[in-house]
């Protein structure tokens, strides 16, 4: 391996030798981009130093601290880094370095670390390693030691551990470049990192070196540019509190520029930078960010500012100026005459003629959302709008597996044929594209078919924030000229498909108890039919299609049931609209009281299978078998040995038979089930058992009492208005039918479980044949891959799983899946709601006011929710149900009146607010908040006043 590689080398080193930064600079040089000349000291150059470090006792202490054996990792790492000052170069390396520096020329250099794990698509290590600017030839070795030692920093070890890198074998390369005498510098992004728009570039800039921008020391100038139209959309003057300048004698100084109240880039320079970052993006074929500088390779003078006068540095803290020499001494040392010096603290409009732009670094943007390729339109073409059904309707924040995506695609195809009467091969693509682990809905086509207002109204029941986004956007920007061929005549098809369920719904309004009984019977018949299919020899894909088709048959009965329940709810709201909406300000308390009573009619409704599961869990938790086992291992031993009571064993078996397939991400067949991981269920049950005050019967009876009280109070009002019979009838419909809303999801999970177990059986046979490592790897295959693999024993399944999961690895670096995104990657967000200081405002979901400590969860098993905690989550699905029992209240980023979390909160009588964007970041564990579910407000409380 080469020890020193110049940027213009013909023998390009690999990543392990040059590191991410070094390899990028070499690549950019080879493409003819304006990279300052330099070279890379490869990882091989530092092998002797790493050997020496591994023999130090301080190294062993760092490794022990990483495993938790020793405390204070930072102290151990800092001690080890201090020892690096004693490292020396052997004669051969020192001579080679001196020759490389001499050939590079110049009097000042920038020395930067370049790790093999840095500046990659999946890991940026931003700010983790050391950069030393303004280095003189005499200081080169010391700067290299500093850059090298940064690979031993505690933050680097922690980052590597969190991202799955080996912490026992540090590697580092170091870049040495000619220092730029920068007049203006900063960073540029080839997409807009604030909204993910692929057609916008964003530039941050400050006077002087770019270190002030990269390190976050200042509020820089910001420019947003439309790359397609080459138009500057936004210019924002930053405070530019400080600027960093290179000194001719080495080192840097900090001083504000004289013109910091003006923009530091001209329009021409902004567009020049956009051209540069787009060129880098084309070379890499992905979104990139770059560091850049306008300036010269000429050496700077140290203390004349403002372009001409000596007074620009008056007031500078000289303790922050390294190696302060006189102007004449600096020029003499670097051999530059005063007439050729470039001022480092310019005034606007005084830049030197011939000033160049330099590319200092290029790296992939790691935190953007990679919109699936089939959803994208070309730059400049009309945009389409998509909303993420997986998140907003099902509460799934993680991507589906490869096979799970296929399974949902089959489900959606069957559902479209039933609900919309469309079954063409293109129907799924133009309505619900299902790919890359998500289910999207083409909102542009929905606008064309229904109009924005109606679409937004439908969204509001699932996710209030998504509805607000739609209500506030200009639909003309996303409205297609005409519907695609697969949707021609769609209105007639939908009407025809819905005629039968609508007529049935009208009958359900007349006979709600009869329809409730029919639906209960249909679910039991479905369970029996699915059980028979599970025992059949159907191929995997046909098993999915037939079980799902059988499940969908029940929707003919479910749709009328829910239709009738929602009509009854609507009539009840209309009956008391005057009390809730039109009341005078003086009657505000009456308005809230009536609203709370209407919400109370949803409490403790029968036939809600998700609530029934939660209650059964708490009943299980109260068995002594749960409380007497102090560990998961002890419980599993007892379960296997059959030493538990027959009463508990029977209850456990019954629960597993009915609910053992329910879990977070349950719609994905790749997700392990509680029936396969009984230890996890025990852990949940034990947490419930430790708090007997949360008895399920007490919770249910409390909700039932509140519902009956609300009914009685509202009946009095209805009677006064001569509407008692109408009120009683609508209430009876809600009680009989509204609880069934969760049942179709339950039925679908029955079908998912059958599919999962069949897939695992096939996967296990491939493990035994040596084709897969684990049975669960089968879920990294497409369903059609399974048929191919069964027909061809030579098919390389491991290579297929690796190729198929590439999108999962991409999404692993996304911060989150957006609710609504357009076909150029732009993430749309709702306008911020006005809030008082210390308040977060969202949608009122379930009334009540509680105070308590925040418990932020990203997954349901991340940490326990204790009685009195305020549960804060992005979204929930039925797998979160046990956590609602202890929670005093619930705050959701995603959700509406009919989202799972909202339904469960109302059933349990828990105050709930939804639709607060970014709430899992805005709130932190142990913060005390007051949750006002009636008004949709979360107040962050002053601890001293509680």
Short mmCIF file of C-alpha atoms in Angstrom, two decimals, residues 158-500:
data_model
loop_
_atom_site.label_atom_id
_atom_site.label_comp_id
_atom_site.label_asym_id
_atom_site.label_seq_id
_atom_site.Cartn_x
_atom_site.Cartn_y
_atom_site.Cartn_z
CA UNK A 158 -19.25 6.32 20.61
CA UNK A 159 -20.33 7.17 17.05
CA UNK A 160 -18.57 4.08 15.68
CA UNK A 161 -20.14 1.85 18.30
CA UNK A 162 -23.63 3.22 17.58
CA UNK A 163 -23.18 2.69 13.82
CA UNK A 164 -21.78 -0.83 14.06
CA UNK A 165 -18.10 -0.06 13.31
CA UNK A 166 -15.25 -1.91 14.98
CA UNK A 167 -13.97 0.13 17.95
CA UNK A 168 -10.95 -2.10 18.58
CA UNK A 169 -9.10 -1.26 15.36
CA UNK A 170 -8.92 2.52 14.79
CA UNK A 171 -7.79 3.60 11.33
CA UNK A 172 -6.94 7.04 10.07
CA UNK A 173 -5.48 8.78 7.04
CA UNK A 174 -4.56 12.47 6.96
CA UNK A 175 -4.99 15.03 4.16
CA UNK A 176 -2.49 17.85 3.66
CA UNK A 177 -3.59 20.66 1.30
CA UNK A 178 -2.48 24.11 0.32
CA UNK A 179 -4.31 26.59 2.51
CA UNK A 180 -6.80 28.87 0.76
CA UNK A 181 -6.68 32.57 1.59
CA UNK A 182 -10.46 32.67 1.68
CA UNK A 183 -12.45 35.85 1.45
CA UNK A 184 -15.75 33.97 1.70
CA UNK A 185 -16.41 30.30 2.41
CA UNK A 186 -19.03 27.87 3.60
CA UNK A 187 -21.06 24.83 2.63
CA UNK A 188 -23.53 24.03 -0.15
CA UNK A 189 -26.16 21.30 -0.38
CA UNK A 190 -27.38 19.85 -3.66
CA UNK A 191 -30.84 19.41 -2.16
CA UNK A 192 -32.67 21.53 0.37
CA UNK A 193 -31.99 19.85 3.73
CA UNK A 194 -34.91 21.69 5.32
CA UNK A 195 -37.63 20.34 3.03
CA UNK A 196 -35.81 17.56 1.12
CA UNK A 197 -36.55 19.18 -2.27
CA UNK A 198 -34.25 17.67 -4.90
CA UNK A 199 -34.63 20.72 -7.16
CA UNK A 200 -33.39 23.23 -4.62
CA UNK A 201 -29.82 23.94 -3.54
CA UNK A 202 -28.97 25.65 -0.25
CA UNK A 203 -25.80 27.63 0.46
CA UNK A 204 -24.51 28.81 3.85
CA UNK A 205 -21.73 31.38 3.72
CA UNK A 206 -19.58 33.66 5.86
CA UNK A 207 -16.60 35.91 5.33
CA UNK A 208 -13.21 34.28 5.87
CA UNK A 209 -12.55 30.55 6.20
CA UNK A 210 -15.42 28.09 6.21
CA UNK A 211 -14.56 26.73 9.64
CA UNK A 212 -16.97 29.18 11.30
CA UNK A 213 -19.84 27.77 9.22
CA UNK A 214 -18.90 24.09 9.43
CA UNK A 215 -18.40 24.20 13.19
CA UNK A 216 -21.66 26.06 13.78
CA UNK A 217 -20.01 29.08 15.37
CA UNK A 218 -22.12 31.58 13.45
CA UNK A 219 -25.49 32.27 11.90
CA UNK A 220 -24.38 32.37 8.25
CA UNK A 221 -25.95 33.97 5.21
CA UNK A 222 -28.37 31.55 3.57
CA UNK A 223 -29.30 31.28 -0.09
CA UNK A 224 -31.97 28.95 -1.53
CA UNK A 225 -31.80 28.36 -5.28
CA UNK A 226 -34.13 26.67 -7.76
CA UNK A 227 -31.66 24.48 -9.64
CA UNK A 228 -34.00 23.88 -12.57
CA UNK A 229 -34.77 27.55 -13.26
CA UNK A 230 -31.43 28.83 -11.93
CA UNK A 231 -33.36 31.33 -9.84
CA UNK A 232 -32.43 32.49 -6.34
CA UNK A 233 -35.57 31.94 -4.28
CA UNK A 234 -34.39 33.27 -0.95
CA UNK A 235 -31.56 35.39 0.46
CA UNK A 236 -31.20 35.71 4.21
CA UNK A 237 -28.53 37.80 5.88
CA UNK A 238 -27.09 35.99 8.88
CA UNK A 239 -25.54 37.64 11.91
CA UNK A 240 -22.10 36.29 10.94
CA UNK A 241 -21.04 36.90 14.54
CA UNK A 242 -17.39 36.00 13.91
CA UNK A 243 -15.11 35.16 11.00
CA UNK A 244 -12.03 32.97 10.96
CA UNK A 245 -8.97 34.19 9.05
CA UNK A 246 -5.70 32.50 8.16
CA UNK A 247 -2.52 34.23 9.28
CA UNK A 248 0.59 34.48 7.17
CA UNK A 249 2.77 33.24 10.02
CA UNK A 250 0.56 30.27 10.71
CA UNK A 251 -2.56 29.63 12.74
CA UNK A 252 -5.84 31.50 12.53
CA UNK A 253 -7.50 34.44 14.19
CA UNK A 254 -11.15 35.26 14.82
CA UNK A 255 -12.57 38.66 13.99
CA UNK A 256 -15.88 39.88 12.58
CA UNK A 257 -15.81 41.21 9.02
CA UNK A 258 -16.49 44.86 8.49
CA UNK A 259 -19.43 44.22 6.14
CA UNK A 260 -21.21 41.48 8.09
CA UNK A 261 -24.53 43.35 7.87
CA UNK A 262 -24.49 42.69 4.11
CA UNK A 263 -24.63 39.47 2.07
CA UNK A 264 -21.21 37.94 1.59
CA UNK A 265 -21.94 36.48 -1.87
CA UNK A 266 -23.08 38.11 -5.10
CA UNK A 267 -25.81 36.50 -7.21
CA UNK A 268 -23.17 35.43 -9.75
CA UNK A 269 -21.17 33.69 -7.04
CA UNK A 270 -24.27 31.94 -5.70
CA UNK A 271 -25.09 30.53 -9.14
CA UNK A 272 -21.45 29.56 -9.63
CA UNK A 273 -21.59 27.52 -6.41
CA UNK A 274 -24.87 25.91 -7.50
CA UNK A 275 -23.20 24.83 -10.73
CA UNK A 276 -20.32 23.36 -8.72
CA UNK A 277 -22.48 21.39 -6.28
CA UNK A 278 -24.65 20.10 -9.14
CA UNK A 279 -21.52 18.93 -10.93
CA UNK A 280 -20.47 17.03 -7.82
CA UNK A 281 -23.98 15.58 -7.51
CA UNK A 282 -23.83 14.29 -11.10
CA UNK A 283 -20.44 12.68 -10.51
CA UNK A 284 -21.63 10.83 -7.41
CA UNK A 285 -25.18 10.19 -8.63
CA UNK A 286 -26.71 11.18 -5.30
CA UNK A 287 -27.37 14.26 -3.14
CA UNK A 288 -24.13 15.81 -1.90
CA UNK A 289 -22.89 18.58 0.30
CA UNK A 290 -19.64 20.38 -0.31
CA UNK A 291 -17.31 22.76 1.47
CA UNK A 292 -16.11 25.60 -0.75
CA UNK A 293 -14.15 28.84 -0.60
CA UNK A 294 -13.70 31.91 -2.75
CA UNK A 295 -10.16 33.16 -2.50
CA UNK A 296 -6.64 32.50 -3.69
CA UNK A 297 -3.70 30.20 -3.10
CA UNK A 298 -1.69 33.39 -2.49
CA UNK A 299 -0.71 33.85 1.16
CA UNK A 300 -2.74 36.16 3.37
CA UNK A 301 -1.42 39.06 5.37
CA UNK A 302 -2.39 38.90 8.99
CA UNK A 303 -3.60 42.23 10.25
CA UNK A 304 -4.69 44.65 7.54
CA UNK A 305 -8.44 44.47 7.21
CA UNK A 306 -11.33 46.02 5.42
CA UNK A 307 -9.45 45.56 2.15
CA UNK A 308 -7.09 48.52 2.63
CA UNK A 309 -6.73 50.11 6.05
CA UNK A 310 -4.85 48.89 9.11
CA UNK A 311 -7.76 49.61 11.46
CA UNK A 312 -9.87 46.53 10.66
CA UNK A 313 -8.30 44.48 13.46
CA UNK A 314 -8.69 47.11 16.17
CA UNK A 315 -10.42 45.59 19.15
CA UNK A 316 -9.45 42.02 18.22
CA UNK A 317 -8.67 39.82 21.23
CA UNK A 318 -4.98 39.22 20.61
CA UNK A 319 -5.02 36.22 22.91
CA UNK A 320 -6.98 34.48 20.14
CA UNK A 321 -4.40 35.31 17.48
CA UNK A 322 -1.76 32.61 17.01
CA UNK A 323 1.88 33.67 16.42
CA UNK A 324 1.26 37.46 16.15
CA UNK A 325 4.07 39.03 14.08
CA UNK A 326 4.41 42.41 12.48
CA UNK A 327 3.23 42.93 8.94
CA UNK A 328 6.79 43.22 7.68
CA UNK A 329 7.94 40.12 9.61
CA UNK A 330 5.10 38.05 8.16
CA UNK A 331 5.86 39.12 4.62
CA UNK A 332 9.55 38.49 5.08
CA UNK A 333 8.92 35.01 6.45
CA UNK A 334 6.71 33.86 3.59
CA UNK A 335 8.44 35.88 0.87
CA UNK A 336 5.42 37.83 -0.31
CA UNK A 337 5.51 41.51 -1.20
CA UNK A 338 2.79 43.83 0.16
CA UNK A 339 1.40 44.46 -3.30
CA UNK A 340 0.53 40.79 -3.87
CA UNK A 341 -1.13 40.09 -0.53
CA UNK A 342 -4.85 39.30 -0.51
CA UNK A 343 -6.74 40.92 2.35
CA UNK A 344 -8.50 38.34 4.54
CA UNK A 345 -11.12 40.67 5.96
CA UNK A 346 -12.72 42.17 2.86
CA UNK A 347 -15.32 44.84 2.47
CA UNK A 348 -18.15 44.07 0.10
CA UNK A 349 -17.25 44.88 -3.49
CA UNK A 350 -13.49 44.94 -2.92
CA UNK A 351 -12.65 41.40 -3.92
CA UNK A 352 -9.54 40.88 -5.98
CA UNK A 353 -9.86 40.43 -9.72
CA UNK A 354 -9.42 36.77 -10.64
CA UNK A 355 -10.60 35.40 -7.29
CA UNK A 356 -11.28 31.68 -7.70
CA UNK A 357 -13.72 29.22 -6.22
CA UNK A 358 -12.21 26.11 -4.61
CA UNK A 359 -13.81 22.78 -3.70
CA UNK A 360 -12.50 21.73 -0.29
CA UNK A 361 -14.62 18.67 0.44
CA UNK A 362 -17.51 16.61 -0.99
CA UNK A 363 -19.55 14.03 0.86
CA UNK A 364 -22.91 12.28 0.48
CA UNK A 365 -25.83 13.79 2.38
CA UNK A 366 -26.74 11.09 4.88
CA UNK A 367 -29.91 12.46 6.46
CA UNK A 368 -32.20 13.09 3.49
CA UNK A 369 -35.30 11.05 2.64
CA UNK A 370 -34.63 8.91 -0.46
CA UNK A 371 -37.92 8.97 -2.34
CA UNK A 372 -38.41 5.67 -4.20
CA UNK A 373 -37.34 6.02 -7.83
CA UNK A 374 -40.70 4.95 -9.37
CA UNK A 375 -42.44 7.84 -7.56
CA UNK A 376 -40.13 10.52 -8.94
CA UNK A 377 -40.81 12.85 -11.83
CA UNK A 378 -38.03 14.47 -13.85
CA UNK A 379 -36.78 17.95 -12.88
CA UNK A 380 -39.12 20.60 -14.26
CA UNK A 381 -42.01 18.21 -14.94
CA UNK A 382 -45.36 18.62 -13.14
CA UNK A 383 -45.11 17.22 -9.64
CA UNK A 384 -47.25 14.54 -8.07
CA UNK A 385 -48.22 14.41 -4.39
CA UNK A 386 -48.10 11.30 -2.17
CA UNK A 387 -49.12 10.59 1.39
CA UNK A 388 -47.72 7.74 3.43
CA UNK A 389 -50.62 5.48 4.32
CA UNK A 390 -48.34 3.16 6.28
CA UNK A 391 -47.66 5.94 8.76
CA UNK A 392 -50.81 8.04 8.85
CA UNK A 393 -53.37 5.22 8.82
CA UNK A 394 -51.52 2.28 10.34
CA UNK A 395 -49.06 4.08 12.62
CA UNK A 396 -46.02 2.19 11.28
CA UNK A 397 -42.84 4.27 11.59
CA UNK A 398 -40.47 1.60 10.30
CA UNK A 399 -40.27 0.23 6.74
CA UNK A 400 -41.94 -3.05 5.89
CA UNK A 401 -39.75 -6.00 4.97
CA UNK A 402 -39.25 -7.00 1.34
CA UNK A 403 -41.79 -9.80 1.56
CA UNK A 404 -44.05 -7.70 3.75
CA UNK A 405 -44.19 -5.04 1.04
CA UNK A 406 -45.23 -7.66 -1.50
CA UNK A 407 -47.86 -8.97 0.88
CA UNK A 408 -49.39 -5.52 1.39
CA UNK A 409 -49.34 -4.96 -2.38
CA UNK A 410 -51.46 -8.08 -2.81
CA UNK A 411 -53.78 -6.82 -0.06
CA UNK A 412 -54.17 -3.44 -1.72
CA UNK A 413 -54.86 -4.99 -5.11
CA UNK A 414 -57.70 -7.02 -3.63
CA UNK A 415 -59.03 -4.03 -1.69
CA UNK A 416 -59.05 -1.79 -4.77
CA UNK A 417 -61.06 -4.31 -6.70
CA UNK A 418 -63.61 -4.45 -3.88
CA UNK A 419 -63.88 -0.76 -2.94
CA UNK A 420 -63.26 0.96 -6.28
CA UNK A 421 -64.09 -1.69 -8.83
CA UNK A 422 -60.69 -1.41 -10.53
CA UNK A 423 -58.49 -4.40 -11.22
CA UNK A 424 -56.19 -3.38 -14.09
CA UNK A 425 -52.46 -4.15 -13.66
CA UNK A 426 -51.72 -0.39 -13.39
CA UNK A 427 -54.37 0.31 -10.77
CA UNK A 428 -52.06 -0.11 -7.81
CA UNK A 429 -49.35 2.07 -9.34
CA UNK A 430 -51.64 5.06 -9.92
CA UNK A 431 -53.61 4.81 -6.66
CA UNK A 432 -51.60 3.10 -3.91
CA UNK A 433 -48.01 2.50 -5.06
CA UNK A 434 -46.60 -0.05 -2.64
CA UNK A 435 -42.83 -0.26 -2.75
CA UNK A 436 -39.62 0.17 -0.78
CA UNK A 437 -41.28 -0.78 2.47
CA UNK A 438 -44.14 1.73 2.35
CA UNK A 439 -47.66 2.20 1.03
CA UNK A 440 -48.24 5.56 -0.61
CA UNK A 441 -51.46 7.09 -1.88
CA UNK A 442 -51.34 9.20 -5.03
CA UNK A 443 -52.98 12.34 -3.64
CA UNK A 444 -52.79 14.12 -6.99
CA UNK A 445 -55.15 11.59 -8.56
CA UNK A 446 -57.31 11.73 -5.44
CA UNK A 447 -57.60 15.51 -5.87
CA UNK A 448 -58.68 14.99 -9.46
CA UNK A 449 -61.31 12.40 -8.49
CA UNK A 450 -62.70 13.96 -5.29
CA UNK A 451 -61.39 17.51 -4.84
CA UNK A 452 -58.98 18.72 -2.19
CA UNK A 453 -61.62 19.57 0.40
CA UNK A 454 -63.10 16.08 0.48
CA UNK A 455 -59.68 14.40 0.52
CA UNK A 456 -58.56 16.60 3.41
CA UNK A 457 -61.75 15.77 5.32
CA UNK A 458 -61.03 12.04 4.93
CA UNK A 459 -57.48 12.59 6.18
CA UNK A 460 -58.64 14.39 9.29
CA UNK A 461 -60.01 11.21 10.82
CA UNK A 462 -56.60 9.56 10.46
CA UNK A 463 -54.08 12.36 10.93
CA UNK A 464 -54.97 15.96 11.66
CA UNK A 465 -51.57 17.28 10.65
CA UNK A 466 -51.78 15.61 7.24
CA UNK A 467 -55.22 17.17 6.79
CA UNK A 468 -53.84 20.60 7.70
CA UNK A 469 -51.08 20.19 5.12
CA UNK A 470 -53.60 19.43 2.39
CA UNK A 471 -55.95 22.22 3.43
CA UNK A 472 -53.17 24.80 3.15
CA UNK A 473 -51.48 23.76 -0.08
CA UNK A 474 -52.22 25.01 -3.59
CA UNK A 475 -53.68 21.90 -5.20
CA UNK A 476 -53.22 23.40 -8.66
CA UNK A 477 -49.50 22.74 -8.33
CA UNK A 478 -50.25 19.01 -8.01
CA UNK A 479 -53.47 18.58 -10.00
CA UNK A 480 -53.00 16.42 -13.12
CA UNK A 481 -54.55 17.51 -16.40
CA UNK A 482 -56.39 14.21 -16.66
CA UNK A 483 -56.64 10.89 -14.87
CA UNK A 484 -54.48 7.98 -16.05
CA UNK A 485 -56.20 5.35 -18.21
CA UNK A 486 -56.53 2.92 -15.28
CA UNK A 487 -58.79 5.43 -13.51
CA UNK A 488 -61.01 6.47 -16.41
CA UNK A 489 -64.64 6.14 -15.42
CA UNK A 490 -63.62 5.67 -11.80
CA UNK A 491 -66.54 7.61 -10.34
CA UNK A 492 -69.06 5.25 -11.91
CA UNK A 493 -67.06 2.21 -10.79
CA UNK A 494 -66.86 3.45 -7.20
CA UNK A 495 -70.57 4.25 -7.09
CA UNK A 496 -71.40 0.83 -8.46
CA UNK A 497 -69.06 -0.88 -5.98
CA UNK A 498 -70.51 1.00 -3.02
CA UNK A 499 -74.21 0.64 -3.83
CA UNK A 500 -74.62 -2.67 -2.02
#
